[in-house]
CSV table of C-alpha atoms in Angstrom, one decimal:
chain,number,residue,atom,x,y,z
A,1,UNK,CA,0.0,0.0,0.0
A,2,UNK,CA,1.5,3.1,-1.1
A,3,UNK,CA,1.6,6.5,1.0
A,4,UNK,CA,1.7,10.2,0.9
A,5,UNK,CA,6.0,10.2,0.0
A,6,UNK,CA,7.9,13.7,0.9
A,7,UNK,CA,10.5,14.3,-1.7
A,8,UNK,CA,12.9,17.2,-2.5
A,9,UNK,CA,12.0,19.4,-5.7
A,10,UNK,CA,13.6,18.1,-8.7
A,11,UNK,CA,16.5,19.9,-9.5
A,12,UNK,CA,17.1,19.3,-13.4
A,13,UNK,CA,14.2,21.5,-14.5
A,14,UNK,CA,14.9,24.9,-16.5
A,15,UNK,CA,15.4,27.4,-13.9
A,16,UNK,CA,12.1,29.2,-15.8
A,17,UNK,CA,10.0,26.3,-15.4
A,18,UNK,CA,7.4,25.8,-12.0
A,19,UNK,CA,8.5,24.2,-9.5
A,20,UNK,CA,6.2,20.7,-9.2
A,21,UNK,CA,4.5,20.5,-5.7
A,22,UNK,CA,2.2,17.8,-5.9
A,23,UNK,CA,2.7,14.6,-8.3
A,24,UNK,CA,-0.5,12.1,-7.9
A,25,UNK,CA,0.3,9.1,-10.5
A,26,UNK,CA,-2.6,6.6,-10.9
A,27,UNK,CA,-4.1,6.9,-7.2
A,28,UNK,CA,-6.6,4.5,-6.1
A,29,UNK,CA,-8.4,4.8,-2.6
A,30,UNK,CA,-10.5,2.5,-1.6
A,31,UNK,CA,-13.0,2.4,0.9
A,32,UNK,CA,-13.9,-1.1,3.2
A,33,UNK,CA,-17.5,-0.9,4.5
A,34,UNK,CA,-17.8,-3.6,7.2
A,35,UNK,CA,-21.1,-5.2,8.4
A,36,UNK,CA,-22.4,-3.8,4.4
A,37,UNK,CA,-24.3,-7.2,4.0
A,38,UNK,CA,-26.5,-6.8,7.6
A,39,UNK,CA,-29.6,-4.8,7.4
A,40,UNK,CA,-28.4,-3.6,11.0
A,41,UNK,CA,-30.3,-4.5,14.9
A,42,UNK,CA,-29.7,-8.2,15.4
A,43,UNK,CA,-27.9,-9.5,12.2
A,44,UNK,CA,-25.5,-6.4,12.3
A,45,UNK,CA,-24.3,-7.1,15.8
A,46,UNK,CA,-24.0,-10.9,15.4
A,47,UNK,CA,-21.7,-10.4,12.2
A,48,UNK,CA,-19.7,-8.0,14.3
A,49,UNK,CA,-19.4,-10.9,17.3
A,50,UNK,CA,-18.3,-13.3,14.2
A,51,UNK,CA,-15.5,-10.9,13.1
A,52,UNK,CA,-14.9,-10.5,16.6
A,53,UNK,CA,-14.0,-14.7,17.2
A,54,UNK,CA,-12.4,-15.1,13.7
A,55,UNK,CA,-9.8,-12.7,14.6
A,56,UNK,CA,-6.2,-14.3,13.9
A,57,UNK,CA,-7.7,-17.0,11.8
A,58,UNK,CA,-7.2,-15.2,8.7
A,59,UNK,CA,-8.6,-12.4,7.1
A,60,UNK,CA,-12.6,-11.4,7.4
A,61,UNK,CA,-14.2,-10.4,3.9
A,62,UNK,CA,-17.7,-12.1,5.1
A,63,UNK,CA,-20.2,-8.8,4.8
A,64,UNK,CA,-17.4,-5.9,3.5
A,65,UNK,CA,-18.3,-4.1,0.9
A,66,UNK,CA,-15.6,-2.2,-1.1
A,67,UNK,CA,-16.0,1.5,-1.9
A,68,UNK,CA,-13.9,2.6,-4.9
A,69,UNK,CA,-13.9,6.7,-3.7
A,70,UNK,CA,-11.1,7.7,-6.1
A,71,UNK,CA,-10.1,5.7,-9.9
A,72,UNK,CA,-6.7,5.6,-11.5
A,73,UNK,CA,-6.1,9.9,-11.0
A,74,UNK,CA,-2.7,11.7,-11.9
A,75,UNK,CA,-2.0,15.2,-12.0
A,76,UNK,CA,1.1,17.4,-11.2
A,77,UNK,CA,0.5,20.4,-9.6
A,78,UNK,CA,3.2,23.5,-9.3
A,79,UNK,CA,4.2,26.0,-7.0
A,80,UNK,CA,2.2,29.2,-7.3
A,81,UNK,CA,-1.2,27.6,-8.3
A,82,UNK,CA,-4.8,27.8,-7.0
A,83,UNK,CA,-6.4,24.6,-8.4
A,84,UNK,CA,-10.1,23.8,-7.9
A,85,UNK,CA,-11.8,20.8,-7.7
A,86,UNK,CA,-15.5,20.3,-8.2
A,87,UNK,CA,-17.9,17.2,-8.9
A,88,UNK,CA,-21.2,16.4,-7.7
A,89,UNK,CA,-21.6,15.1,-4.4
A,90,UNK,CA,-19.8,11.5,-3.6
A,91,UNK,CA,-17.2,11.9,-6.8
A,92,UNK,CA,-14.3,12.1,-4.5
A,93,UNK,CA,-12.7,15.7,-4.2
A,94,UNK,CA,-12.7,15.4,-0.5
A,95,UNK,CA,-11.2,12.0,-0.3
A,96,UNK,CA,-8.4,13.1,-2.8
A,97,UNK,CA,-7.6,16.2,-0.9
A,98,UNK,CA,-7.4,13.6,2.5
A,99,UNK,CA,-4.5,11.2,0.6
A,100,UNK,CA,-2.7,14.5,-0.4
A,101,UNK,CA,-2.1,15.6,3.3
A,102,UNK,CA,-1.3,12.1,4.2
A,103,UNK,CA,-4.2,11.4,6.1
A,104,UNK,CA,-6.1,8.7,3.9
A,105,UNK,CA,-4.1,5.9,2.4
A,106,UNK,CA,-4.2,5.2,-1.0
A,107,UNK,CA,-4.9,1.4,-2.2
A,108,UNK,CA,-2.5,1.6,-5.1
A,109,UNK,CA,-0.9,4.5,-7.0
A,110,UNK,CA,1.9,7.4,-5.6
A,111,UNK,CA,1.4,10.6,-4.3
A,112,UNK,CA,4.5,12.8,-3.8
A,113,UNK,CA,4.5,16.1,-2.4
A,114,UNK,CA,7.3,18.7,-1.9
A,115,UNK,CA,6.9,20.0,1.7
A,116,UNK,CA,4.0,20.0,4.3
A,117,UNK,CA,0.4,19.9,2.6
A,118,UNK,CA,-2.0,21.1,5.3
A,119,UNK,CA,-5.9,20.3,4.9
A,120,UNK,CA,-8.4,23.2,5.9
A,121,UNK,CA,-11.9,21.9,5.9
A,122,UNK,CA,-15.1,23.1,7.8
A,123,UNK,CA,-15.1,20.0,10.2
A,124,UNK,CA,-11.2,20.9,10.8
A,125,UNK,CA,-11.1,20.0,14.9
A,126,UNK,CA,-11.4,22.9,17.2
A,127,UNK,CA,-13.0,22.2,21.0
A,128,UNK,CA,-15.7,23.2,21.4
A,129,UNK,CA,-15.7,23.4,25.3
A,130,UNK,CA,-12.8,26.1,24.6
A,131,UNK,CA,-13.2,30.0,23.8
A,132,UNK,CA,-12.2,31.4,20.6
A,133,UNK,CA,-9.7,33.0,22.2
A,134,UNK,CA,-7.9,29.7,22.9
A,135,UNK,CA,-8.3,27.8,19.8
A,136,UNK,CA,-6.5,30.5,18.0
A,137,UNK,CA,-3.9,29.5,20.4
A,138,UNK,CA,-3.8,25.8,19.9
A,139,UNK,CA,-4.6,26.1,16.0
A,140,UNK,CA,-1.4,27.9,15.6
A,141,UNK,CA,0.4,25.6,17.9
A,142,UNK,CA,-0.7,22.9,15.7
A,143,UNK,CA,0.6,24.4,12.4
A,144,UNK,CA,4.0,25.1,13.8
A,145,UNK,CA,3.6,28.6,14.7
A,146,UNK,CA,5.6,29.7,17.9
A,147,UNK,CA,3.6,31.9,20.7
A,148,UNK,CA,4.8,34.7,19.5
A,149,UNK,CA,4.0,34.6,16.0
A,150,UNK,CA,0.4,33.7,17.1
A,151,UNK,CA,0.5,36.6,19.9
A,152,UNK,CA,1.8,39.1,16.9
A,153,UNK,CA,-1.3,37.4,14.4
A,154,UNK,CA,-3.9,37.2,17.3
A,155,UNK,CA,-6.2,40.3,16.7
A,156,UNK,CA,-5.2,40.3,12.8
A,157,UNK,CA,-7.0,36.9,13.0
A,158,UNK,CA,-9.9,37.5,15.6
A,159,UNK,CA,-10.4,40.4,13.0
A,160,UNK,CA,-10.7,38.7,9.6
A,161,UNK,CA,-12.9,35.9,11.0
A,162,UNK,CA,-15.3,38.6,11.8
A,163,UNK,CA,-17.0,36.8,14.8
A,164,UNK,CA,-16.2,39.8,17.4
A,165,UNK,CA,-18.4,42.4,15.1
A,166,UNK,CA,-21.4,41.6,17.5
A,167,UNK,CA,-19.8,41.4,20.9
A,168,UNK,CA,-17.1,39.6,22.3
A,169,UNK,CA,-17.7,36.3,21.1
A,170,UNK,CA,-13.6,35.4,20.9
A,171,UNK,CA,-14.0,35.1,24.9
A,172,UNK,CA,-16.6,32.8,24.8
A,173,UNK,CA,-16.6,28.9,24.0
A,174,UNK,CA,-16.8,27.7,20.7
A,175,UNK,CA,-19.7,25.4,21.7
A,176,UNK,CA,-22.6,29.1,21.4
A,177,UNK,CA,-21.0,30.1,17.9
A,178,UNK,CA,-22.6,29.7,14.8
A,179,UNK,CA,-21.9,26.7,12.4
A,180,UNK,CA,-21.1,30.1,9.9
A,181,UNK,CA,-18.7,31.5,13.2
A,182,UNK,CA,-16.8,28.7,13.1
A,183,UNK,CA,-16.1,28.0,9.8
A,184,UNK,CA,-15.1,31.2,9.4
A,185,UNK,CA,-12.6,31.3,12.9
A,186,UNK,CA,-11.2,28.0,11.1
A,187,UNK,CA,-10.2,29.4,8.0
A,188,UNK,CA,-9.0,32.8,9.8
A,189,UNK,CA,-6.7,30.9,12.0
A,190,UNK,CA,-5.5,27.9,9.1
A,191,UNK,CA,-5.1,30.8,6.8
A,192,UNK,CA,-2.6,33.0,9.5
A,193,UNK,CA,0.3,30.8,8.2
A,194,UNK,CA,2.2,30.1,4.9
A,195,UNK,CA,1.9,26.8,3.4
A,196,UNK,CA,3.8,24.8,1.5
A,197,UNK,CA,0.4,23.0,0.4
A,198,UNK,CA,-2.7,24.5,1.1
A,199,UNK,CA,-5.7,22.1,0.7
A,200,UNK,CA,-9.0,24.0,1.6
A,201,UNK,CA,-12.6,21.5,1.9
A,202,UNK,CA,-15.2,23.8,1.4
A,203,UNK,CA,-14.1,26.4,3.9
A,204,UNK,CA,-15.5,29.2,2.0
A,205,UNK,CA,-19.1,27.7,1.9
A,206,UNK,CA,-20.3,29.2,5.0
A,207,UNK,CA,-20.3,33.5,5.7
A,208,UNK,CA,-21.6,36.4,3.5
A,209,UNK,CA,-20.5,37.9,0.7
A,210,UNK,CA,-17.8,40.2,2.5
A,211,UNK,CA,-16.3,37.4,4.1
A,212,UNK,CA,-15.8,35.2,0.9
A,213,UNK,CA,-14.5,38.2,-0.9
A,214,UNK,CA,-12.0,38.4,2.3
A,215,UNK,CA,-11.3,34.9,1.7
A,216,UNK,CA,-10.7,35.0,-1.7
A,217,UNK,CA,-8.2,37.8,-1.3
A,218,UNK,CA,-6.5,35.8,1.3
A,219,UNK,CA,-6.4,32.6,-1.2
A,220,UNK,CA,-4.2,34.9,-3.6
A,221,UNK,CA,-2.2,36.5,-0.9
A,222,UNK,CA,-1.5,32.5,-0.2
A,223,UNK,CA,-0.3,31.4,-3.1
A,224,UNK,CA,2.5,34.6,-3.4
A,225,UNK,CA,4.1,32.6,-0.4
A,226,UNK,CA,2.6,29.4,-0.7
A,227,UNK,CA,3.5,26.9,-2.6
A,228,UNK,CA,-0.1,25.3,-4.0
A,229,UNK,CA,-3.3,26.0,-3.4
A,230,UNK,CA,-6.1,23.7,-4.2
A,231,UNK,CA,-10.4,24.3,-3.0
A,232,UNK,CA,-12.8,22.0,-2.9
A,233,UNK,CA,-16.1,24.6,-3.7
A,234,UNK,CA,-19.8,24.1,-5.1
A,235,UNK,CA,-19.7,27.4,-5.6
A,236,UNK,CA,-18.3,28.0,-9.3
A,237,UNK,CA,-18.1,31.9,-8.7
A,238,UNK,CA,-15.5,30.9,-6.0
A,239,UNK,CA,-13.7,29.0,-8.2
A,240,UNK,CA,-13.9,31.7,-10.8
A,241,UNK,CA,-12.8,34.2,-8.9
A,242,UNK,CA,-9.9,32.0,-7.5
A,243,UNK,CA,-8.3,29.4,-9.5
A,244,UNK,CA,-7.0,29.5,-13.1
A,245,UNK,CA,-7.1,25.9,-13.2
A,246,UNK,CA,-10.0,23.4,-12.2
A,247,UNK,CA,-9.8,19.1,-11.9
A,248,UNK,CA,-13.2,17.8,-12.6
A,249,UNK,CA,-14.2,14.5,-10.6
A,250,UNK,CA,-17.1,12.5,-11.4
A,251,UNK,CA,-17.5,9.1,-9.9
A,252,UNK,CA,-14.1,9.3,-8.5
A,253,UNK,CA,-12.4,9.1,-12.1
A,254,UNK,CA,-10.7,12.8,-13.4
A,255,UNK,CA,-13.1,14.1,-15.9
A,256,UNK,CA,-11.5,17.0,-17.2
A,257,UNK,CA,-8.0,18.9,-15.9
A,258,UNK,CA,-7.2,22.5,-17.4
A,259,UNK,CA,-8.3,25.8,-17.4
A,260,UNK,CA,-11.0,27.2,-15.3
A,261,UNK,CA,-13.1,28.9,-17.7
A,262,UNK,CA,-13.1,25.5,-20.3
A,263,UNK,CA,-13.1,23.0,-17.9
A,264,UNK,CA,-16.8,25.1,-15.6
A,265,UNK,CA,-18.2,25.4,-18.8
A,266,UNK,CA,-18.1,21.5,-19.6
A,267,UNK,CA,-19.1,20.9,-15.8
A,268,UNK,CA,-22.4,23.3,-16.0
A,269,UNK,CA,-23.3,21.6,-19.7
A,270,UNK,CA,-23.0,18.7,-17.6
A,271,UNK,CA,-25.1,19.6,-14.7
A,272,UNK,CA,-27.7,21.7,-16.8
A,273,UNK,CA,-26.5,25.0,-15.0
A,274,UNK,CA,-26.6,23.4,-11.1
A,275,UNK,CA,-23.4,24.2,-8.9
């Protein structure tokens, strides 16, 4: 089983030519559903208890069902691009965007990437029972931001998340925000650092207008310093307005890879105009 490789940028390209940041060559990631044959209550929990005693007498493939999330993809990526990826629901952007940071195995296939990816999503943990104030702290921990660089980001963060416009919300526990406060204290803080490779899960979905525009302009402030940027987005104006260049999933195989304008215009043929 093949995994998320870090290797060094190549060194015998043109000195004019981009930098590669992201190789995916023939990725497969498969899914294993277990229990998929039991209609659940009594039959699910007595195929569990069988898994259960067969263990060490070989492999179990009674009742798993195989999921095939992603088919055969390859794409290189290179420094100084915002990529988008769109599909309907189920046709495997997320999953990709999970094997790129390392955090999904792939069944077969190589993904190679050229310094830390980091994956931005709206689920991305924060706790809840903690204020604002204190996830910023421990979101910028976790990216390998010192205290001080957090301390000198702090209000330039509380600020562009927007949440203190009403009161004083960044003193209070994340547990009474919105799900639309949250998302956007996520992004604010996951966005407060450089990355080599920025992978964003529909982080943009969620906040007004202003807000996306802020995020958008923040997107291309990224990928000045960054070295890729890729987002996941139903929303095709975000795309538009973000990316130059758009990988199309459909039923986990890659559809259509090139430039924004041509490959949206296939995608909305496709969908009869639906985002």
């Amino acid at each position: 089983m093949a995994e998320t490789t870090l290797t060094p940028t190549r060194t015998d390209l043109p000195a004019s030519a981009p930098a590669p940041t992201v190789i995916a060559d023939a990725v497969d990631i498969v899914y294993r559903v277990h229990g998929a044959g039991s209609p659940g209550g009594r039959g699910a929990a007595t195929a569990a208890l069988g898994r259960i005693l067969r263990r060490g007498k070989g492999d179990d493939t009674t009742g798993v069902r195989k999921v095939h999330a992603v088919k055969k993809v390859s794409f290189t990526a290179y420094k100084g691009e915002a990529i988008g990826l769109i599909g309907t629901n189920g046709s495997g952007k997320s999953t990709l965007l999970k094997a790129v940071a390392g955090l999904l195995p792939v069944e077969s296939g190589r993904i190679f990437t050229d310094g830390q990816p980091s994956l931005l999503g709206v689920n991305a943990a924060l706790m809840n029972d903690l204020t604002g104030e204190r996830n910023v702290m421990l979101g910028g921990l976790a990216m390998g931001m010192s205290r001080e660089q957090i301390q000198e980001r702090y209000q330039d963060i509380v600020d562009f998340s927007g949440i203190n416009e009403k009161g004083d919300f960044i003193t209070l526990p994340m547990r009474t925000y919105s799900s639309g406060m949250a998302a956007r204290l996520r992004f604010s803080i996951g966005s407060a650092k450089d990355h080599d490779v920025l992978l964003i899960d529909e982080a943009l979905a969620t906040g007004d207008r202003s807000f996306q525009k802020r995020s958008e302009a923040r997107i291309r402030e990224l990928r000045k310093h960054a070295g890729t940027v890729f987002l996941v987005s139903h929303n095709n104006k975000s795309i538009r307005d973000t990316c130059e260049r758009v990988l199309w999933l459909e039923h986990g195989e890659l559809r259509m890879d090139g430039p924004t304008e041509d490959v949206l215009k296939e995608y909305e043929r496709f969908t009869g105009g639906k985002k």
